[in-house]
PDB file of C-alpha atoms in Angstrom:
ATOM      1  CA  UNK A   1     -14.718   2.900   8.020  1.00  0.00           C
ATOM      2  CA  UNK A   2     -12.308   0.160   9.076  1.00  0.00           C
ATOM      3  CA  UNK A   3      -8.661   1.226   9.088  1.00  0.00           C
ATOM      4  CA  UNK A   4      -6.175  -1.419   8.043  1.00  0.00           C
ATOM      5  CA  UNK A   5      -2.460  -0.892   8.751  1.00  0.00           C
ATOM      6  CA  UNK A   6      -0.331  -1.028   5.613  1.00  0.00           C
ATOM      7  CA  UNK A   7       2.987   0.050   7.104  1.00  0.00           C
ATOM      8  CA  UNK A   8       5.139  -2.771   5.739  1.00  0.00           C
ATOM      9  CA  UNK A   9       4.351  -4.451   2.415  1.00  0.00           C
ATOM     10  CA  UNK A  10       6.831  -7.185   1.474  1.00  0.00           C
ATOM     11  CA  UNK A  11       7.373  -8.514  -2.041  1.00  0.00           C
ATOM     12  CA  UNK A  12       7.834 -12.300  -2.246  1.00  0.00           C
ATOM     13  CA  UNK A  13       8.672 -14.132  -5.519  1.00  0.00           C
ATOM     14  CA  UNK A  14       5.747 -16.333  -6.524  1.00  0.00           C
ATOM     15  CA  UNK A  15       8.203 -18.936  -7.760  1.00  0.00           C
ATOM     16  CA  UNK A  16       9.828 -19.392  -4.322  1.00  0.00           C
ATOM     17  CA  UNK A  17       7.831 -21.879  -2.243  1.00  0.00           C
ATOM     18  CA  UNK A  18      10.015 -21.434   0.853  1.00  0.00           C
ATOM     19  CA  UNK A  19       9.600 -17.657   0.777  1.00  0.00           C
ATOM     20  CA  UNK A  20       5.830 -17.969   0.464  1.00  0.00           C
ATOM     21  CA  UNK A  21       5.681 -20.290   3.463  1.00  0.00           C
ATOM     22  CA  UNK A  22       7.983 -18.025   5.479  1.00  0.00           C
ATOM     23  CA  UNK A  23       5.678 -15.084   4.799  1.00  0.00           C
ATOM     24  CA  UNK A  24       3.109 -16.661   7.119  1.00  0.00           C
ATOM     25  CA  UNK A  25       5.343 -16.017  10.138  1.00  0.00           C
ATOM     26  CA  UNK A  26       6.772 -12.560   9.377  1.00  0.00           C
ATOM     27  CA  UNK A  27       5.635  -9.465  11.362  1.00  0.00           C
ATOM     28  CA  UNK A  28       4.592  -7.688   8.179  1.00  0.00           C
ATOM     29  CA  UNK A  29       1.270  -5.985   7.452  1.00  0.00           C
ATOM     30  CA  UNK A  30       0.933  -7.209   3.877  1.00  0.00           C
ATOM     31  CA  UNK A  31       2.563  -9.658   1.495  1.00  0.00           C
ATOM     32  CA  UNK A  32       2.759  -9.177  -2.268  1.00  0.00           C
ATOM     33  CA  UNK A  33       3.173 -12.569  -3.925  1.00  0.00           C
ATOM     34  CA  UNK A  34       4.724 -11.602  -7.233  1.00  0.00           C
ATOM     35  CA  UNK A  35       4.018 -13.204 -10.614  1.00  0.00           C
ATOM     36  CA  UNK A  36       5.533 -10.360 -12.612  1.00  0.00           C
ATOM     37  CA  UNK A  37       9.094  -8.999 -12.425  1.00  0.00           C
ATOM     38  CA  UNK A  38      10.583 -11.645 -10.124  1.00  0.00           C
ATOM     39  CA  UNK A  39       9.386 -14.622 -12.201  1.00  0.00           C
ATOM     40  CA  UNK A  40      11.089 -15.709 -15.440  1.00  0.00           C
ATOM     41  CA  UNK A  41       8.855 -16.259 -18.497  1.00  0.00           C
ATOM     42  CA  UNK A  42       9.327 -20.038 -18.494  1.00  0.00           C
ATOM     43  CA  UNK A  43       8.364 -20.189 -14.796  1.00  0.00           C
ATOM     44  CA  UNK A  44       5.171 -18.119 -15.032  1.00  0.00           C
ATOM     45  CA  UNK A  45       2.693 -21.006 -15.216  1.00  0.00           C
ATOM     46  CA  UNK A  46       4.265 -22.930 -12.335  1.00  0.00           C
ATOM     47  CA  UNK A  47       4.466 -19.797 -10.165  1.00  0.00           C
ATOM     48  CA  UNK A  48       0.830 -18.977 -10.900  1.00  0.00           C
ATOM     49  CA  UNK A  49      -0.309 -22.426  -9.811  1.00  0.00           C
ATOM     50  CA  UNK A  50       1.865 -22.307  -6.704  1.00  0.00           C
ATOM     51  CA  UNK A  51       0.630 -18.865  -5.639  1.00  0.00           C
ATOM     52  CA  UNK A  52      -3.012 -19.719  -6.308  1.00  0.00           C
ATOM     53  CA  UNK A  53      -2.717 -22.856  -4.169  1.00  0.00           C
ATOM     54  CA  UNK A  54      -0.946 -20.983  -1.362  1.00  0.00           C
ATOM     55  CA  UNK A  55      -3.520 -18.181  -1.274  1.00  0.00           C
ATOM     56  CA  UNK A  56      -6.443 -20.604  -1.377  1.00  0.00           C
ATOM     57  CA  UNK A  57      -4.813 -22.628   1.410  1.00  0.00           C
ATOM     58  CA  UNK A  58      -4.726 -19.602   3.731  1.00  0.00           C
ATOM     59  CA  UNK A  59      -2.643 -19.293   6.889  1.00  0.00           C
ATOM     60  CA  UNK A  60      -1.434 -15.741   6.224  1.00  0.00           C
ATOM     61  CA  UNK A  61      -3.730 -13.868   8.620  1.00  0.00           C
ATOM     62  CA  UNK A  62      -3.546 -11.251   9.990  1.00  0.00           C
ATOM     63  CA  UNK A  63      -1.370 -10.277   7.041  1.00  0.00           C
ATOM     64  CA  UNK A  64      -3.076  -8.880   3.957  1.00  0.00           C
ATOM     65  CA  UNK A  65      -2.374 -11.070   0.918  1.00  0.00           C
ATOM     66  CA  UNK A  66      -1.925  -9.328  -2.425  1.00  0.00           C
ATOM     67  CA  UNK A  67      -0.927 -10.961  -5.711  1.00  0.00           C
ATOM     68  CA  UNK A  68       0.842  -8.951  -8.399  1.00  0.00           C
ATOM     69  CA  UNK A  69      -0.283 -10.326 -11.739  1.00  0.00           C
ATOM     70  CA  UNK A  70       1.373  -9.757 -15.088  1.00  0.00           C
ATOM     71  CA  UNK A  71       0.331  -6.735 -17.135  1.00  0.00           C
ATOM     72  CA  UNK A  72      -2.678  -6.499 -19.427  1.00  0.00           C
ATOM     73  CA  UNK A  73      -0.377  -6.423 -22.464  1.00  0.00           C
ATOM     74  CA  UNK A  74       1.269  -9.784 -21.665  1.00  0.00           C
ATOM     75  CA  UNK A  75       0.214 -13.313 -22.641  1.00  0.00           C
ATOM     76  CA  UNK A  76      -0.068 -14.280 -18.943  1.00  0.00           C
ATOM     77  CA  UNK A  77      -2.551 -11.669 -17.725  1.00  0.00           C
ATOM     78  CA  UNK A  78      -5.742 -13.542 -18.585  1.00  0.00           C
ATOM     79  CA  UNK A  79      -4.680 -16.792 -16.903  1.00  0.00           C
ATOM     80  CA  UNK A  80      -3.244 -14.912 -13.907  1.00  0.00           C
ATOM     81  CA  UNK A  81      -6.478 -13.097 -13.122  1.00  0.00           C
ATOM     82  CA  UNK A  82      -8.572 -16.234 -13.675  1.00  0.00           C
ATOM     83  CA  UNK A  83      -6.475 -18.373 -11.335  1.00  0.00           C
ATOM     84  CA  UNK A  84      -5.859 -15.747  -8.674  1.00  0.00           C
ATOM     85  CA  UNK A  85      -9.477 -14.608  -8.711  1.00  0.00           C
ATOM     86  CA  UNK A  86     -10.602 -18.107  -7.752  1.00  0.00           C
ATOM     87  CA  UNK A  87      -7.963 -18.232  -4.985  1.00  0.00           C
ATOM     88  CA  UNK A  88      -9.514 -15.118  -3.349  1.00  0.00           C
ATOM     89  CA  UNK A  89      -6.600 -12.984  -2.138  1.00  0.00           C
ATOM     90  CA  UNK A  90      -7.309  -9.721  -0.348  1.00  0.00           C
ATOM     91  CA  UNK A  91      -6.231  -7.805  -3.442  1.00  0.00           C
ATOM     92  CA  UNK A  92      -4.749  -8.027  -6.914  1.00  0.00           C
ATOM     93  CA  UNK A  93      -1.905  -5.642  -7.727  1.00  0.00           C
ATOM     94  CA  UNK A  94      -1.980  -4.510 -11.352  1.00  0.00           C
ATOM     95  CA  UNK A  95       1.331  -3.324 -12.835  1.00  0.00           C
ATOM     96  CA  UNK A  96       1.895  -0.459 -15.277  1.00  0.00           C
ATOM     97  CA  UNK A  97      -1.454   1.223 -14.660  1.00  0.00           C
ATOM     98  CA  UNK A  98      -1.875   4.306 -16.833  1.00  0.00           C
ATOM     99  CA  UNK A  99      -5.665   4.666 -17.045  1.00  0.00           C
ATOM    100  CA  UNK A 100      -8.833   3.693 -15.143  1.00  0.00           C
ATOM    101  CA  UNK A 101      -9.838   1.493 -18.080  1.00  0.00           C
ATOM    102  CA  UNK A 102      -7.136  -0.985 -17.078  1.00  0.00           C
ATOM    103  CA  UNK A 103      -8.734  -1.298 -13.653  1.00  0.00           C
ATOM    104  CA  UNK A 104     -12.100  -1.915 -15.323  1.00  0.00           C
ATOM    105  CA  UNK A 105     -10.575  -4.750 -17.359  1.00  0.00           C
ATOM    106  CA  UNK A 106      -9.493  -6.557 -14.185  1.00  0.00           C
ATOM    107  CA  UNK A 107     -12.868  -6.078 -12.508  1.00  0.00           C
ATOM    108  CA  UNK A 108     -14.708  -7.357 -15.579  1.00  0.00           C
ATOM    109  CA  UNK A 109     -12.517 -10.469 -15.671  1.00  0.00           C
ATOM    110  CA  UNK A 110     -13.102 -11.102 -11.963  1.00  0.00           C
ATOM    111  CA  UNK A 111     -16.843 -10.806 -12.501  1.00  0.00           C
ATOM    112  CA  UNK A 112     -16.674 -13.133 -15.510  1.00  0.00           C
ATOM    113  CA  UNK A 113     -14.977 -15.866 -13.460  1.00  0.00           C
ATOM    114  CA  UNK A 114     -17.345 -15.289 -10.500  1.00  0.00           C
ATOM    115  CA  UNK A 115     -14.494 -14.259  -8.203  1.00  0.00           C
ATOM    116  CA  UNK A 116     -15.380 -12.861  -4.780  1.00  0.00           C
ATOM    117  CA  UNK A 117     -16.424  -9.214  -4.587  1.00  0.00           C
ATOM    118  CA  UNK A 118     -14.170  -8.782  -1.560  1.00  0.00           C
ATOM    119  CA  UNK A 119     -11.060  -8.885  -3.787  1.00  0.00           C
ATOM    120  CA  UNK A 120      -9.724  -5.334  -4.025  1.00  0.00           C
ATOM    121  CA  UNK A 121      -7.511  -3.734  -6.687  1.00  0.00           C
ATOM    122  CA  UNK A 122      -4.140  -2.110  -6.007  1.00  0.00           C
ATOM    123  CA  UNK A 123      -2.533  -0.074  -8.794  1.00  0.00           C
ATOM    124  CA  UNK A 124       1.193   0.179  -9.537  1.00  0.00           C
ATOM    125  CA  UNK A 125       2.149   3.787 -10.284  1.00  0.00           C
ATOM    126  CA  UNK A 126       5.432   3.314 -12.109  1.00  0.00           C
ATOM    127  CA  UNK A 127       5.401   5.098 -15.467  1.00  0.00           C
ATOM    128  CA  UNK A 128       5.399   8.724 -16.643  1.00  0.00           C
ATOM    129  CA  UNK A 129       1.813   8.293 -17.873  1.00  0.00           C
ATOM    130  CA  UNK A 130       0.760   6.995 -14.458  1.00  0.00           C
ATOM    131  CA  UNK A 131       2.023  10.215 -12.877  1.00  0.00           C
ATOM    132  CA  UNK A 132       0.379  12.407 -15.509  1.00  0.00           C
ATOM    133  CA  UNK A 133      -2.926  10.528 -15.078  1.00  0.00           C
ATOM    134  CA  UNK A 134      -2.756  10.024 -11.295  1.00  0.00           C
ATOM    135  CA  UNK A 135      -5.854  12.094 -10.539  1.00  0.00           C
ATOM    136  CA  UNK A 136      -7.938  10.319 -13.186  1.00  0.00           C
ATOM    137  CA  UNK A 137      -6.820   6.886 -11.974  1.00  0.00           C
ATOM    138  CA  UNK A 138      -7.488   7.707  -8.311  1.00  0.00           C
ATOM    139  CA  UNK A 139     -10.916   9.133  -9.209  1.00  0.00           C
ATOM    140  CA  UNK A 140     -11.996   5.620 -10.220  1.00  0.00           C
ATOM    141  CA  UNK A 141     -12.295   4.899  -6.483  1.00  0.00           C
ATOM    142  CA  UNK A 142     -15.451   7.049  -6.395  1.00  0.00           C
ATOM    143  CA  UNK A 143     -17.176   4.039  -7.949  1.00  0.00           C
ATOM    144  CA  UNK A 144     -17.090   1.187  -5.418  1.00  0.00           C
ATOM    145  CA  UNK A 145     -17.321  -1.246  -8.311  1.00  0.00           C
ATOM    146  CA  UNK A 146     -13.780  -0.253  -9.331  1.00  0.00           C
ATOM    147  CA  UNK A 147     -12.472  -1.936  -6.139  1.00  0.00           C
ATOM    148  CA  UNK A 148      -9.499   0.473  -6.159  1.00  0.00           C
ATOM    149  CA  UNK A 149      -8.004   0.585  -2.663  1.00  0.00           C
ATOM    150  CA  UNK A 150      -4.314   1.464  -2.921  1.00  0.00           C
ATOM    151  CA  UNK A 151      -1.578   2.980  -5.058  1.00  0.00           C
ATOM    152  CA  UNK A 152       1.846   1.304  -4.937  1.00  0.00           C
ATOM    153  CA  UNK A 153       4.761   3.404  -6.180  1.00  0.00           C
ATOM    154  CA  UNK A 154       7.160   1.654  -8.544  1.00  0.00           C
ATOM    155  CA  UNK A 155      10.114   3.980  -8.162  1.00  0.00           C
ATOM    156  CA  UNK A 156      12.658   1.754  -9.900  1.00  0.00           C
ATOM    157  CA  UNK A 157      10.575   1.542 -13.077  1.00  0.00           C
ATOM    158  CA  UNK A 158       9.789   5.240 -12.845  1.00  0.00           C
ATOM    159  CA  UNK A 159      13.503   6.007 -12.662  1.00  0.00           C
ATOM    160  CA  UNK A 160      14.173   3.787 -15.666  1.00  0.00           C
ATOM    161  CA  UNK A 161      11.480   5.384 -17.822  1.00  0.00           C
ATOM    162  CA  UNK A 162      12.294   8.988 -16.867  1.00  0.00           C
ATOM    163  CA  UNK A 163      16.101   8.531 -16.656  1.00  0.00           C
ATOM    164  CA  UNK A 164      15.965  10.252 -13.280  1.00  0.00           C
ATOM    165  CA  UNK A 165      18.485   9.142 -10.691  1.00  0.00           C
ATOM    166  CA  UNK A 166      17.409   7.858  -7.282  1.00  0.00           C
ATOM    167  CA  UNK A 167      19.803   9.670  -4.971  1.00  0.00           C
ATOM    168  CA  UNK A 168      19.719  10.382  -1.240  1.00  0.00           C
ATOM    169  CA  UNK A 169      16.554  12.287  -0.399  1.00  0.00           C
ATOM    170  CA  UNK A 170      15.085  11.438  -3.835  1.00  0.00           C
ATOM    171  CA  UNK A 171      14.836  15.074  -4.994  1.00  0.00           C
ATOM    172  CA  UNK A 172      13.989  14.079  -8.569  1.00  0.00           C
ATOM    173  CA  UNK A 173      11.218  11.730  -7.399  1.00  0.00           C
ATOM    174  CA  UNK A 174       9.525  13.984  -4.853  1.00  0.00           C
ATOM    175  CA  UNK A 175       7.268  15.923  -7.252  1.00  0.00           C
ATOM    176  CA  UNK A 176       5.971  12.667  -8.732  1.00  0.00           C
ATOM    177  CA  UNK A 177       5.572  11.015  -5.342  1.00  0.00           C
ATOM    178  CA  UNK A 178       3.624  13.970  -3.988  1.00  0.00           C
ATOM    179  CA  UNK A 179       1.435  14.118  -7.099  1.00  0.00           C
ATOM    180  CA  UNK A 180       0.349  10.566  -6.355  1.00  0.00           C
ATOM    181  CA  UNK A 181      -0.120  11.288  -2.640  1.00  0.00           C
ATOM    182  CA  UNK A 182      -2.397  14.218  -3.474  1.00  0.00           C
ATOM    183  CA  UNK A 183      -4.414  12.137  -5.950  1.00  0.00           C
ATOM    184  CA  UNK A 184      -4.725   9.232  -3.524  1.00  0.00           C
ATOM    185  CA  UNK A 185      -5.818  11.421  -0.620  1.00  0.00           C
ATOM    186  CA  UNK A 186      -8.335  13.282  -2.779  1.00  0.00           C
ATOM    187  CA  UNK A 187     -10.224  10.048  -3.419  1.00  0.00           C
ATOM    188  CA  UNK A 188      -9.646   8.037  -0.250  1.00  0.00           C
ATOM    189  CA  UNK A 189      -7.033   5.683  -1.687  1.00  0.00           C
ATOM    190  CA  UNK A 190      -4.128   4.386   0.436  1.00  0.00           C
ATOM    191  CA  UNK A 191      -0.630   4.880  -0.968  1.00  0.00           C
ATOM    192  CA  UNK A 192       2.484   2.757  -0.420  1.00  0.00           C
ATOM    193  CA  UNK A 193       5.990   4.040  -1.162  1.00  0.00           C
ATOM    194  CA  UNK A 194       8.461   2.252  -3.449  1.00  0.00           C
ATOM    195  CA  UNK A 195      11.278  -0.072  -2.417  1.00  0.00           C
ATOM    196  CA  UNK A 196      14.704   0.823  -1.046  1.00  0.00           C
ATOM    197  CA  UNK A 197      17.375  -1.052  -2.976  1.00  0.00           C
ATOM    198  CA  UNK A 198      20.488  -0.877  -0.771  1.00  0.00           C
ATOM    199  CA  UNK A 199      19.947  -3.645   1.783  1.00  0.00           C
ATOM    200  CA  UNK A 200      23.216  -2.881   3.542  1.00  0.00           C
ATOM    201  CA  UNK A 201      22.378   0.757   4.223  1.00  0.00           C
ATOM    202  CA  UNK A 202      20.126   0.651   7.275  1.00  0.00           C
ATOM    203  CA  UNK A 203      20.559   4.374   7.956  1.00  0.00           C
ATOM    204  CA  UNK A 204      19.521   5.285   4.428  1.00  0.00           C
ATOM    205  CA  UNK A 205      16.511   2.985   4.660  1.00  0.00           C
ATOM    206  CA  UNK A 206      15.393   4.569   7.933  1.00  0.00           C
ATOM    207  CA  UNK A 207      15.750   8.037   6.384  1.00  0.00           C
ATOM    208  CA  UNK A 208      13.640   7.057   3.385  1.00  0.00           C
ATOM    209  CA  UNK A 209      10.942   5.521   5.612  1.00  0.00           C
ATOM    210  CA  UNK A 210      10.808   8.752   7.630  1.00  0.00           C
ATOM    211  CA  UNK A 211      10.651  10.793   4.434  1.00  0.00           C
ATOM    212  CA  UNK A 212       7.735   8.755   3.120  1.00  0.00           C
ATOM    213  CA  UNK A 213       5.892   8.885   6.446  1.00  0.00           C
ATOM    214  CA  UNK A 214       6.304  12.654   6.746  1.00  0.00           C
ATOM    215  CA  UNK A 215       5.021  13.141   3.207  1.00  0.00           C
ATOM    216  CA  UNK A 216       1.809  11.245   3.794  1.00  0.00           C
ATOM    217  CA  UNK A 217       2.449   7.664   2.736  1.00  0.00           C
ATOM    218  CA  UNK A 218       0.716   4.855   4.602  1.00  0.00           C
ATOM    219  CA  UNK A 219       3.688   2.506   4.353  1.00  0.00           C
ATOM    220  CA  UNK A 220       6.521   1.237   2.208  1.00  0.00           C
ATOM    221  CA  UNK A 221       7.143  -1.749  -0.035  1.00  0.00           C
ATOM    222  CA  UNK A 222      10.034  -3.957   1.034  1.00  0.00           C
ATOM    223  CA  UNK A 223      12.371  -6.402  -0.681  1.00  0.00           C
ATOM    224  CA  UNK A 224      13.761  -8.252   2.359  1.00  0.00           C
ATOM    225  CA  UNK A 225      12.414  -9.338   5.768  1.00  0.00           C
ATOM    226  CA  UNK A 226      15.289  -7.499   7.457  1.00  0.00           C
ATOM    227  CA  UNK A 227      13.559  -4.231   6.529  1.00  0.00           C
ATOM    228  CA  UNK A 228      10.274  -5.011   8.310  1.00  0.00           C
ATOM    229  CA  UNK A 229      11.082  -3.922  11.875  1.00  0.00           C
ATOM    230  CA  UNK A 230      12.421  -0.485  10.967  1.00  0.00           C
ATOM    231  CA  UNK A 231       9.566   0.082   8.539  1.00  0.00           C
ATOM    232  CA  UNK A 232       6.889  -0.821  11.082  1.00  0.00           C
ATOM    233  CA  UNK A 233       8.500   1.471  13.626  1.00  0.00           C
ATOM    234  CA  UNK A 234       8.616   4.403  11.210  1.00  0.00           C
ATOM    235  CA  UNK A 235       4.966   4.176  10.217  1.00  0.00           C
ATOM    236  CA  UNK A 236       3.535   3.428  13.679  1.00  0.00           C
ATOM    237  CA  UNK A 237       2.292   6.318  15.837  1.00  0.00           C
ATOM    238  CA  UNK A 238       4.590   6.748  18.829  1.00  0.00           C
ATOM    239  CA  UNK A 239       3.283   6.485  22.377  1.00  0.00           C
ATOM    240  CA  UNK A 240       3.701  10.250  22.703  1.00  0.00           C
ATOM    241  CA  UNK A 241       1.701  10.888  19.528  1.00  0.00           C
ATOM    242  CA  UNK A 242      -1.113   8.634  20.714  1.00  0.00           C
ATOM    243  CA  UNK A 243      -1.163  10.299  24.137  1.00  0.00           C
ATOM    244  CA  UNK A 244      -1.327  13.765  22.564  1.00  0.00           C
ATOM    245  CA  UNK A 245      -4.052  12.613  20.176  1.00  0.00           C
ATOM    246  CA  UNK A 246      -6.153  11.324  23.069  1.00  0.00           C
ATOM    247  CA  UNK A 247      -5.637  14.612  24.883  1.00  0.00           C
ATOM    248  CA  UNK A 248      -6.916  16.582  21.874  1.00  0.00           C
ATOM    249  CA  UNK A 249      -9.946  14.305  21.494  1.00  0.00           C
ATOM    250  CA  UNK A 250     -10.776  14.599  25.188  1.00  0.00           C
ATOM    251  CA  UNK A 251     -10.510  18.394  25.057  1.00  0.00           C
ATOM    252  CA  UNK A 252     -12.974  18.692  22.187  1.00  0.00           C
ATOM    253  CA  UNK A 253     -15.316  16.231  23.914  1.00  0.00           C
ATOM    254  CA  UNK A 254     -15.683  18.510  26.943  1.00  0.00           C
ATOM    255  CA  UNK A 255     -19.215  20.000  27.202  1.00  0.00           C
ATOM    256  CA  UNK A 256     -17.878  23.561  27.198  1.00  0.00           C
ATOM    257  CA  UNK A 257     -16.116  22.919  23.879  1.00  0.00           C
ATOM    258  CA  UNK A 258     -19.097  21.386  22.133  1.00  0.00           C
ATOM    259  CA  UNK A 259     -19.634  23.140  18.819  1.00  0.00           C
ATOM    260  CA  UNK A 260     -16.380  25.091  18.985  1.00  0.00           C
ATOM    261  CA  UNK A 261     -14.163  25.081  15.911  1.00  0.00           C
ATOM    262  CA  UNK A 262     -11.045  26.234  17.758  1.00  0.00           C
ATOM    263  CA  UNK A 263      -9.894  25.760  21.354  1.00  0.00           C
ATOM    264  CA  UNK A 264      -6.746  26.453  23.342  1.00  0.00           C
ATOM    265  CA  UNK A 265      -4.791  23.481  24.674  1.00  0.00           C
ATOM    266  CA  UNK A 266      -1.475  23.752  26.492  1.00  0.00           C
ATOM    267  CA  UNK A 267      -0.966  27.246  25.133  1.00  0.00           C
ATOM    268  CA  UNK A 268      -1.641  26.267  21.520  1.00  0.00           C
ATOM    269  CA  UNK A 269      -4.613  26.944  19.289  1.00  0.00           C
ATOM    270  CA  UNK A 270      -6.134  23.625  18.210  1.00  0.00           C
ATOM    271  CA  UNK A 271      -8.709  23.405  15.427  1.00  0.00           C
ATOM    272  CA  UNK A 272     -11.384  20.747  15.068  1.00  0.00           C
ATOM    273  CA  UNK A 273      -9.478  19.373  12.079  1.00  0.00           C
ATOM    274  CA  UNK A 274      -6.730  18.458  14.555  1.00  0.00           C
ATOM    275  CA  UNK A 275      -9.294  16.383  16.455  1.00  0.00           C
ATOM    276  CA  UNK A 276     -10.125  14.550  13.228  1.00  0.00           C
ATOM    277  CA  UNK A 277      -6.422  13.871  12.672  1.00  0.00           C
ATOM    278  CA  UNK A 278      -6.099  12.756  16.287  1.00  0.00           C
ATOM    279  CA  UNK A 279      -8.947  10.261  15.911  1.00  0.00           C
ATOM    280  CA  UNK A 280      -7.212   8.691  12.941  1.00  0.00           C
ATOM    281  CA  UNK A 281      -3.943   8.461  14.889  1.00  0.00           C
ATOM    282  CA  UNK A 282      -5.719   6.642  17.704  1.00  0.00           C
ATOM    283  CA  UNK A 283      -7.603   4.404  15.260  1.00  0.00           C
ATOM    284  CA  UNK A 284      -4.458   3.301  13.428  1.00  0.00           C
ATOM    285  CA  UNK A 285      -2.683   2.664  16.762  1.00  0.00           C
ATOM    286  CA  UNK A 286      -5.605   0.530  17.915  1.00  0.00           C
ATOM    287  CA  UNK A 287      -5.647  -1.386  14.614  1.00  0.00           C
ATOM    288  CA  UNK A 288      -1.920  -2.102  14.926  1.00  0.00           C
ATOM    289  CA  UNK A 289      -2.385  -3.291  18.507  1.00  0.00           C
ATOM    290  CA  UNK A 290      -5.291  -5.543  17.513  1.00  0.00           C
ATOM    291  CA  UNK A 291      -3.261  -6.993  14.679  1.00  0.00           C
ATOM    292  CA  UNK A 292      -0.360  -7.769  17.014  1.00  0.00           C
ATOM    293  CA  UNK A 293      -2.717  -9.748  19.268  1.00  0.00           C
ATOM    294  CA  UNK A 294      -3.850 -11.932  16.374  1.00  0.00           C
ATOM    295  CA  UNK A 295      -2.503 -15.510  16.560  1.00  0.00           C
ATOM    296  CA  UNK A 296       0.476 -15.798  14.205  1.00  0.00           C
ATOM    297  CA  UNK A 297       1.913 -18.856  12.559  1.00  0.00           C
TER     298      UNK A 297
END
């Protein structure tokens, strides 16, 4: 299975042509071109046309291009999926997901307009029902036709709907975040943490990136390019981690350790599951390195 880094995922307003063009030169893993929250109702049609043209025009590689469409319960959803499906982004991000049936609706529309099968679906997890149904939503990924690839946490909307406060360390959010991590991991779905709102607090941002990384997230959504560097650093394996991972892999590859479930390395007991974890660490490091060698605009 190909591993794709999703450390830094930057929201860009679909109505801002300069921001969309700038996205082609930013050291970010993925761009979310937004047609939902950041676009006023009277600007929806123009933003849709602009985003569709930009995606179809290309030039974003190696960055993953995702378009957040408006929700299924809005008058813009149908036209959004039609237009964006023809533009062929890497993925469509669906807001306010509360059931797998909503994912099916998007897939059916993509099929109806003969959009490419390579277009994946990302799901916003941002309501109390999304948390309560996280396992059922993630389980849709068992069917490859669902196209479900990633969860994206919408912590601001979750705070609004639950009346929970987002404070340092996010104690109120952690049970809900970890529920979604468990659901995502159970069904092979990537999971991206929510945004950090205080652009002036670089220390707080770094802390929240580290918290998300240590709790199993693949990356974090961002609201400003100034957050990219620290985010990439937090979610990239360090040189020491890669070296240790290679050491574990090499130890299990020795002929005398063939078939063993547990070995001793540097005075520690290492299980074969640690070798599996080590291989993923090396694979993600190699994917990041390959991405950095890709020609950028």
